[in-house]
Coordinates of C-alpha atoms in Angstrom, one line a residue:
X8 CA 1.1 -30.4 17.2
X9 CA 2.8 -28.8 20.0
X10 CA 6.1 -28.0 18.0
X11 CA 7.2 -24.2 19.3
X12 CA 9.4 -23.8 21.6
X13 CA 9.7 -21.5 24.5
X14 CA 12.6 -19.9 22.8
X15 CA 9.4 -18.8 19.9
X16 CA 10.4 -15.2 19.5
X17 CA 13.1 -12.9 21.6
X18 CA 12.2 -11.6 24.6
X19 CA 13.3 -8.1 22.8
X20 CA 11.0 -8.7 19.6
X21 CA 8.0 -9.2 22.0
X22 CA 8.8 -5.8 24.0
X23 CA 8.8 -4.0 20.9
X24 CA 5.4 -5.5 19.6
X25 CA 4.4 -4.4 23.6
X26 CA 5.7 -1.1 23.2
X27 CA 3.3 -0.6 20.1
X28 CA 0.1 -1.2 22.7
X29 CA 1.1 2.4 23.6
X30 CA 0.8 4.2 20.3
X31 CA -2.1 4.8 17.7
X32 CA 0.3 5.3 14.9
X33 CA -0.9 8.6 14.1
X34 CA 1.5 9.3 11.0
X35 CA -0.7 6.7 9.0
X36 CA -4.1 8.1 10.4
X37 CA -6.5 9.3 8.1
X38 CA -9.9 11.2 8.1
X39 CA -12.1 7.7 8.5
X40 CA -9.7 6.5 11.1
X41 CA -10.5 5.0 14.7
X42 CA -8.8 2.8 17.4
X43 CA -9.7 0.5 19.4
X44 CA -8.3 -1.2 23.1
X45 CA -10.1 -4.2 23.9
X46 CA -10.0 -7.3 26.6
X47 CA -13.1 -10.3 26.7
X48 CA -12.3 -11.8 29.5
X49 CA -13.5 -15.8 30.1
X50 CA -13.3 -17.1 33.5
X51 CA -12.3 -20.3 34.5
X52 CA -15.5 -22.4 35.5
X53 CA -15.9 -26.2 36.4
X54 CA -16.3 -27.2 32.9
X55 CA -14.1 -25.0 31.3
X56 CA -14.2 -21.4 30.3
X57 CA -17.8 -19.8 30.0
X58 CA -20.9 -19.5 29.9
X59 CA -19.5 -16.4 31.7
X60 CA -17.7 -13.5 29.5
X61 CA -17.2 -10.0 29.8
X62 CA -15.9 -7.1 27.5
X63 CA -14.0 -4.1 28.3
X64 CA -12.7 -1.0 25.6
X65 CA -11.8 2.3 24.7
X66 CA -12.2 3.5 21.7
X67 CA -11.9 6.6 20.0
X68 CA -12.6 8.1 15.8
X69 CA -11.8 10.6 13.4
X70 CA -14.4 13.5 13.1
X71 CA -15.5 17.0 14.3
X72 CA -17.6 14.9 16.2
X73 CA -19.3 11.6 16.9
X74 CA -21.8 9.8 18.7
X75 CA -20.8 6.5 20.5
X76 CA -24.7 5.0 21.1
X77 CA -26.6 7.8 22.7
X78 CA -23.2 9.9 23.4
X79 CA -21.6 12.7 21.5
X80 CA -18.1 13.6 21.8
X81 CA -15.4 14.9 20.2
X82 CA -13.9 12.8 17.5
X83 CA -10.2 12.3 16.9
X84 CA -7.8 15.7 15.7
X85 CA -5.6 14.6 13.3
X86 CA -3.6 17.5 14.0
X87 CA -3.6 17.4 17.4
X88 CA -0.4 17.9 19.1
X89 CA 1.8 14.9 20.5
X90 CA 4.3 15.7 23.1
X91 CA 6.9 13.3 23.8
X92 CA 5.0 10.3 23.1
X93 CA 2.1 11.6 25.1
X94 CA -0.8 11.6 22.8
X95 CA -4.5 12.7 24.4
X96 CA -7.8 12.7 22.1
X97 CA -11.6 12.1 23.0
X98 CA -12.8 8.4 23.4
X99 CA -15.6 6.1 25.1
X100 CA -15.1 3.0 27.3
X101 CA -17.8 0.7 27.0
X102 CA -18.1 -2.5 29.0
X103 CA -20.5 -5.3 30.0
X104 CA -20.9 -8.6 31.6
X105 CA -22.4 -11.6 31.1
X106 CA -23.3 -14.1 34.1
X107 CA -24.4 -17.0 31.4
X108 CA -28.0 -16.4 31.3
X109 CA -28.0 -12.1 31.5
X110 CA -26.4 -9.8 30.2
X111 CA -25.4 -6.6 32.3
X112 CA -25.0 -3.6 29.8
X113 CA -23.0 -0.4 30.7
X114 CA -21.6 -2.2 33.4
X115 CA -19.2 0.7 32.4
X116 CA -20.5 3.7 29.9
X117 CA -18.4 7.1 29.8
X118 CA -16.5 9.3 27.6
X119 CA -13.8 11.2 28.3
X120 CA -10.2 12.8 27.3
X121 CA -8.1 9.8 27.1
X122 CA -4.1 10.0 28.0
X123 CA -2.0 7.7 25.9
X124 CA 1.7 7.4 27.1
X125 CA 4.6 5.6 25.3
X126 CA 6.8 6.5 27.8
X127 CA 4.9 5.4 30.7
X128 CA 2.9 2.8 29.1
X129 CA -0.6 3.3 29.9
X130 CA -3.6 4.4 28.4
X131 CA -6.3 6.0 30.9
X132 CA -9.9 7.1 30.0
X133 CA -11.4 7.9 33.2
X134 CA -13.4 10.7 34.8
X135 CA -15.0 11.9 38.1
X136 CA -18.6 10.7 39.3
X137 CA -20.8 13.1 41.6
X138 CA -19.6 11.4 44.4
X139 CA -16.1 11.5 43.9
X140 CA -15.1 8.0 42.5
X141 CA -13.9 7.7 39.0
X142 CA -15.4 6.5 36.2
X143 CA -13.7 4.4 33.4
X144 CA -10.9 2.5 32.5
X145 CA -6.9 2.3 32.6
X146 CA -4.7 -0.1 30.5
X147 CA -1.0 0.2 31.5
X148 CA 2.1 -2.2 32.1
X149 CA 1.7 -4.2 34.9
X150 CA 4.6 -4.9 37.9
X151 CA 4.9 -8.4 38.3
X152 CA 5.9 -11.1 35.2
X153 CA 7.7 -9.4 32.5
X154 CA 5.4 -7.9 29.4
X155 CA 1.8 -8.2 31.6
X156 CA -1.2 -5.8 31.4
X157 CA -2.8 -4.4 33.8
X158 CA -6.2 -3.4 33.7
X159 CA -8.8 -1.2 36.6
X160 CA -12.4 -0.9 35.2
X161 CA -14.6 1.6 37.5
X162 CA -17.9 1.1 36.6
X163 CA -20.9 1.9 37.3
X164 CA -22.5 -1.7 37.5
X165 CA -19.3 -2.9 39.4
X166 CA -15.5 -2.3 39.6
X167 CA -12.4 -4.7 37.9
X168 CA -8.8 -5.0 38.9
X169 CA -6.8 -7.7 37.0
X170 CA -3.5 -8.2 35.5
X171 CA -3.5 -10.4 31.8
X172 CA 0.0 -12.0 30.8
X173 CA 0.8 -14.4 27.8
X174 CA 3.2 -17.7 28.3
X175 CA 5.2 -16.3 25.0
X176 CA 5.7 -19.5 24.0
X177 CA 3.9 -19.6 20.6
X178 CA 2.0 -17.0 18.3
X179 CA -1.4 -16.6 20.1
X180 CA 0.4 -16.7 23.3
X181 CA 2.3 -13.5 22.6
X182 CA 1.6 -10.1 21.5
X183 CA 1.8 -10.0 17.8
X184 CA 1.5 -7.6 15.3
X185 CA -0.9 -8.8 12.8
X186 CA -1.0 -6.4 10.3
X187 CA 0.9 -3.3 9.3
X188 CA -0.2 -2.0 6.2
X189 CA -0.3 1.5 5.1
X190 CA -0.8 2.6 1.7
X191 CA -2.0 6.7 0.6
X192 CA -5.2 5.7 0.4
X193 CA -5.3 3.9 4.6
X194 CA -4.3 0.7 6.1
X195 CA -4.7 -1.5 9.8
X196 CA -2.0 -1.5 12.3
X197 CA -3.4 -4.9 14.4
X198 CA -2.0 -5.9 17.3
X199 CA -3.8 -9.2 18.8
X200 CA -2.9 -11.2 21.8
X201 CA -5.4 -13.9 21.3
X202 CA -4.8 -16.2 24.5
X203 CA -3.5 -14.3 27.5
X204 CA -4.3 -15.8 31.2
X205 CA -5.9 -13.5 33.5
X206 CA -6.3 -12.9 37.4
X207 CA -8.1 -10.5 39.5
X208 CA -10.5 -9.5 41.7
X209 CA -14.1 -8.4 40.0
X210 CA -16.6 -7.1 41.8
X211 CA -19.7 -7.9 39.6
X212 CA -23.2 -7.4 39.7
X213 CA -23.8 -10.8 40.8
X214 CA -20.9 -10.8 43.9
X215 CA -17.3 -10.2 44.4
X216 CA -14.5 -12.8 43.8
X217 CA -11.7 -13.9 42.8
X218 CA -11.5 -15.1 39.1
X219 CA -9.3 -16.3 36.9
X220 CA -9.3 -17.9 33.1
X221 CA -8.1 -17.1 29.5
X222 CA -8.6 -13.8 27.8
X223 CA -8.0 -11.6 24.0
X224 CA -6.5 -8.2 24.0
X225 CA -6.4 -6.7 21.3
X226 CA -5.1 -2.9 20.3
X227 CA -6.0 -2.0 16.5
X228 CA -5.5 1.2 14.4
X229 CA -8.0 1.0 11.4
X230 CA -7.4 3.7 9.4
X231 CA -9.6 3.1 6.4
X232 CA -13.7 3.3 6.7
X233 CA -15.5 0.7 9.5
X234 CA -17.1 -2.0 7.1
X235 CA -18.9 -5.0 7.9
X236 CA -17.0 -8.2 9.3
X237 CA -18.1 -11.6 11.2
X238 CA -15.6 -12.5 13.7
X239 CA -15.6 -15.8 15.9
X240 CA -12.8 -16.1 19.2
X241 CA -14.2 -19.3 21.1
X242 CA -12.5 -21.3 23.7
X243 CA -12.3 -24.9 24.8
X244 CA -12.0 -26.8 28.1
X245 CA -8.7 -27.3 27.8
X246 CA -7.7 -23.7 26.8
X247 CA -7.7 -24.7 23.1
X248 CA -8.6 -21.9 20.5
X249 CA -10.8 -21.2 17.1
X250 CA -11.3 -17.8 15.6
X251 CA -12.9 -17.0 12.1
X252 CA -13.1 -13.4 10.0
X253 CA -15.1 -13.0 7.5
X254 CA -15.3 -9.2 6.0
X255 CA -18.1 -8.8 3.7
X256 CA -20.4 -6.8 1.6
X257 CA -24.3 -7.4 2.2
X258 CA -27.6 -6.4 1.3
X259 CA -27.5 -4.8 4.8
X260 CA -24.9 -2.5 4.0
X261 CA -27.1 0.8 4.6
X262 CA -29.0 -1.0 7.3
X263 CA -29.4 1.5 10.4
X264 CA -30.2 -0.3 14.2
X265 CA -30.6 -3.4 14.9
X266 CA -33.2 -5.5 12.8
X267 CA -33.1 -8.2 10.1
X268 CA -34.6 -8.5 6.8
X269 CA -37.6 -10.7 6.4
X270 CA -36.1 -13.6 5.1
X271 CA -33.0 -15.7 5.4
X272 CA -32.0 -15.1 1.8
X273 CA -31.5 -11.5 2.0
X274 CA -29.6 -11.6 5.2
X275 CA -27.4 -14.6 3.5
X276 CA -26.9 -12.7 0.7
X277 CA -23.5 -11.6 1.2
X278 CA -19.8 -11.5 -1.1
X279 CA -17.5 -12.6 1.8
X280 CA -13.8 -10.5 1.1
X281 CA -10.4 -13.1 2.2
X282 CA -12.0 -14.7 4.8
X283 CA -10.1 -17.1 6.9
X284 CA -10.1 -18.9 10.0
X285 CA -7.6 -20.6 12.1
X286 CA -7.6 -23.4 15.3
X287 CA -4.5 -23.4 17.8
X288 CA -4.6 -26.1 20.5
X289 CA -3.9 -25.4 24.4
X290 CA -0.1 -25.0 25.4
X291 CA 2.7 -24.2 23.0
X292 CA 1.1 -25.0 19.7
X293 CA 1.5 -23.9 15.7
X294 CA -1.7 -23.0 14.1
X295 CA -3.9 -24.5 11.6
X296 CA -5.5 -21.9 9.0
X297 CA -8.3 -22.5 7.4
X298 CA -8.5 -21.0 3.7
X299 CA -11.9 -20.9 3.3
X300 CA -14.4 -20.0 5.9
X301 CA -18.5 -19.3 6.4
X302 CA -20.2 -17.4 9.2
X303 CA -24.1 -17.9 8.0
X304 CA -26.3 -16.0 10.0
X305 CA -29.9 -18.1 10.5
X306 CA -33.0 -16.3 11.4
X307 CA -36.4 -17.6 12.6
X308 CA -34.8 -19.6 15.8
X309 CA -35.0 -16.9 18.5
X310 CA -34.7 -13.5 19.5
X311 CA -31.4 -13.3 18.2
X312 CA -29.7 -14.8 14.8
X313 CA -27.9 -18.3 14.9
X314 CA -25.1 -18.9 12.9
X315 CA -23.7 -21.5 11.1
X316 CA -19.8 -21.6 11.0
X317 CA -18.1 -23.9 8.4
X318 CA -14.3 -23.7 8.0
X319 CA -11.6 -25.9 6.3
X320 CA -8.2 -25.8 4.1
X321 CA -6.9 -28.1 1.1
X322 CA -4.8 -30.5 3.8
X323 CA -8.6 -31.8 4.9
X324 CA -8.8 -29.9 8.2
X325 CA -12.5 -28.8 8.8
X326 CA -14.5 -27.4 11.7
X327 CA -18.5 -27.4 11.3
X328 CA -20.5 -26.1 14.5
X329 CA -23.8 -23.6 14.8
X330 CA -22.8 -20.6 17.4
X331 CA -25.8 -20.5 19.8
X332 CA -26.2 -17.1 21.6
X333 CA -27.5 -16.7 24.8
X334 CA -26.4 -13.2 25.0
X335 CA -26.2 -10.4 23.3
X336 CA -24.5 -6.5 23.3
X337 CA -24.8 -3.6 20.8
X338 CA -22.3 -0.3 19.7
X339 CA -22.7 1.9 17.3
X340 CA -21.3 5.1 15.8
X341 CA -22.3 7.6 13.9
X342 CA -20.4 10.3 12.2
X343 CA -22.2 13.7 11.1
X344 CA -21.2 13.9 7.0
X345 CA -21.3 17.4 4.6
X346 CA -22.7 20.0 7.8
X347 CA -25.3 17.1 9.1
X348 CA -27.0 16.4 6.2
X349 CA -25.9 12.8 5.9
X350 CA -24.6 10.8 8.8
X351 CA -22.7 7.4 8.2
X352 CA -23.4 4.5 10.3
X353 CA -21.5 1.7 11.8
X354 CA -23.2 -1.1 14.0
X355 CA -21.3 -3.4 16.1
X356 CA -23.2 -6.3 17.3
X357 CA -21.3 -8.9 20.0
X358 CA -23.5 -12.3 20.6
X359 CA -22.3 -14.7 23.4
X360 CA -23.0 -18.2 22.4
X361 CA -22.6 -22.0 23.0
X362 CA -21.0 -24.3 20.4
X363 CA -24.0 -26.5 18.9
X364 CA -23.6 -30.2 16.6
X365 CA -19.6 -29.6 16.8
X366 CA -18.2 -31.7 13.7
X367 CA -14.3 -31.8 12.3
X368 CA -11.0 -33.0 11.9
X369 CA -8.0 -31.1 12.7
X370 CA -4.5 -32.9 11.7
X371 CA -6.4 -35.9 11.9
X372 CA -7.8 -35.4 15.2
X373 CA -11.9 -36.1 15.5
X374 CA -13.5 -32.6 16.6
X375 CA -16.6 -33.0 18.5
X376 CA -18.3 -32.2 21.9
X377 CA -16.7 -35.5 22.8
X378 CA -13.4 -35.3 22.4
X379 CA -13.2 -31.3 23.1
X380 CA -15.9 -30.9 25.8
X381 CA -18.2 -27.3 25.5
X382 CA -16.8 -24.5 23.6
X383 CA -17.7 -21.1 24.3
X384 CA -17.0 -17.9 22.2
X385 CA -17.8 -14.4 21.4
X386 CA -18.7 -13.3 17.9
X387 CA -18.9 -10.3 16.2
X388 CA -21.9 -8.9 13.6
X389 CA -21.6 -5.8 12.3
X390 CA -23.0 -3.7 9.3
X391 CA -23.4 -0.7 7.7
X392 CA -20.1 1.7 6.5
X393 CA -18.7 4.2 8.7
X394 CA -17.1 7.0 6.4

């Protein structure tokens, strides 16, 4: 279970995976492409990590322009000029926090002309308020342990300051490029740090303290249309981790905002595209995937959708739980299409929930609230196409 050792990759192969935070890969851009920098942050509380979460990102796409919600800006120049390694483009930072029971949207909302430096490692997307302060957010390489992040949020709900650092002992404690595909016709550069600790001082809507706890970063360069995924990250007691994907093509393809059909059997009805899953236990630990893998959405029990998640893989490992929100946050872009007579449409929806009925076996291991205690996650929804 705990088989890799601290000695998992070269200090040198995980600074150049680092060194990758600070590019966008712009020679495999296309015209459909957009990029994303993203922490969810889950602070440490007395029975683990959650109910509390919060998200923070930049993120920037192709097109004379865009609209990010209810703001337009310019979309990303493919031609724009890059001079040494400093690369600056249009892009949104959108944040929020959740206390465990609400949810504080645009705890930071602005758009401006982001700087990202390879040289200097940092991205910055901030601008000035009426009063003076800035507005935003800033990524950059942080001064204390080797290969950390840090991260300032000015918002307007509340300010952040917090460095995030990985034990590099196995895969999901170290950055690691996930995908690198390019092909004429697009590709994903994906680079995930699934289970970084954080610590820092977060001045939130509800008081000011000191937190600490586990966190995902994640920098991705999709350069092929936004399509609809499910995506599960959810986090354990004892810093234990499950994450599910599930890309897919639905009847809600064309669907614009947020509703549901009328029934579960048109919202089910869905051709899920390689989905897979995988669980890593706390420390030093080689993952499990799953093969196969179900995010069901379930209507009718609330405001929001349930879901039922169902994992597993041919050595008998399963995972069976129902994701619960108590939460919920919404993004979406649009893209102006032939002068503005179509528009495509992309929406992002991010539910915070509460593991339900946990059931499984993992290398022979009984899965349950029991034995694991109250898992907590973030999972993703999203539909429509954004061409």
């Amino acid at each position: 279970m705990n088989n890799s050792s601290p000695q998992f990759k070269s200090l040198a192969e995980h600074q150049r995976v680092y060194d990758l935070i600070w590019s966008q890969m712009p020679e495999m851009q296309k015209p459909t492409s957009s990029s994303w920098w993203f922490f969810i942050l889950f602070p440490r509380e007395r029975g683990g990590y959650g109910p509390r979460q919060m998200m923070f990102s930049i993120a920037a796409r192709a097109g004379e322009q865009i609209r990010i919600n209810d703001c337009w800006l310019p979309g990303l120049d493919l031609n724009r000029p890059i001079t040494d390694g400093v690369d600056r483009f249009s892009a949104m930072v959108n944040g929020w926090y959740c206390d465990g029971g609400q949810v504080y949207e645009d705890f930071v909302k602005s758009t401006a002309v982001a700087t990202l430096s390879a040289p200097d490692a940092f991205i910055q997307c901030t601008t000035t308020q009426p009063d003076g302060r800035p507005l935003g957010l800033e990524i950059g390489r942080g001064n204390g342990r080797p290969l950390t992040l840090e991260a300032h949020v000015y918002g307007q709900k509340g300010s952040v300051h917090f460095e995030a650092w990985g034990d590099l002992d196995c895969l999901h404690n170290s950055p690691h490029e996930s995908i690198n595909l390019d092909t004429p016709l697009g590709g994903t550069h994906f680079i995930a740090w699934r289970r970084m600790n954080f610590r820092g001082e977060f001045d939130l809507p509800t008081g000011r303290e000191t937190l600490e706890g586990l966190g995902y970063f994640q920098r991705v360069c999709l350069n092929v249309p936004t399509f609809p995924w499910k995506w599960i990250w959810a986090l354990f007691p004892d810093g234990s981790m499950f994450s599910a994907y599930v890309p897919y093509v639905g009847l809600n393809l064309l669907r614009r905002g947020y509703h549901f059909f009328g029934s579960n059997q048109k919202e089910q009805t869905a051709v899920s595209i390689l989905p897979a899953g995988f669980w890593d236990w706390a420390g030093a630990s080689e993952q499990i995937t799953f093969t196969t893998a179900r995010v069901t959405p379930v209507l009718g029990l609330g405001r929001h959708p349930q879901f039922d998640v169902q994992v597993s893989n041919k050595q008998g490992d399963f995972v069976n739980f129902r994701a619960a929100p108590y939460g919920h946050t919404n993004l979406y872009i649009d893209r102006p299409l032939l002068g503005g007579w179509l528009r495509s449409h992309w929406n992002y929806n991010e539910f915070m929930f509460r593991m339900v009925g946990l059931n499984g076996r993992v290398q022979n291991k009984p899965i349950t609230q029991d034995t694991m205690g109250q898992g907590f996650g973030s999972l993703e929804y999203t539909w429509g196409l954004g061409l």
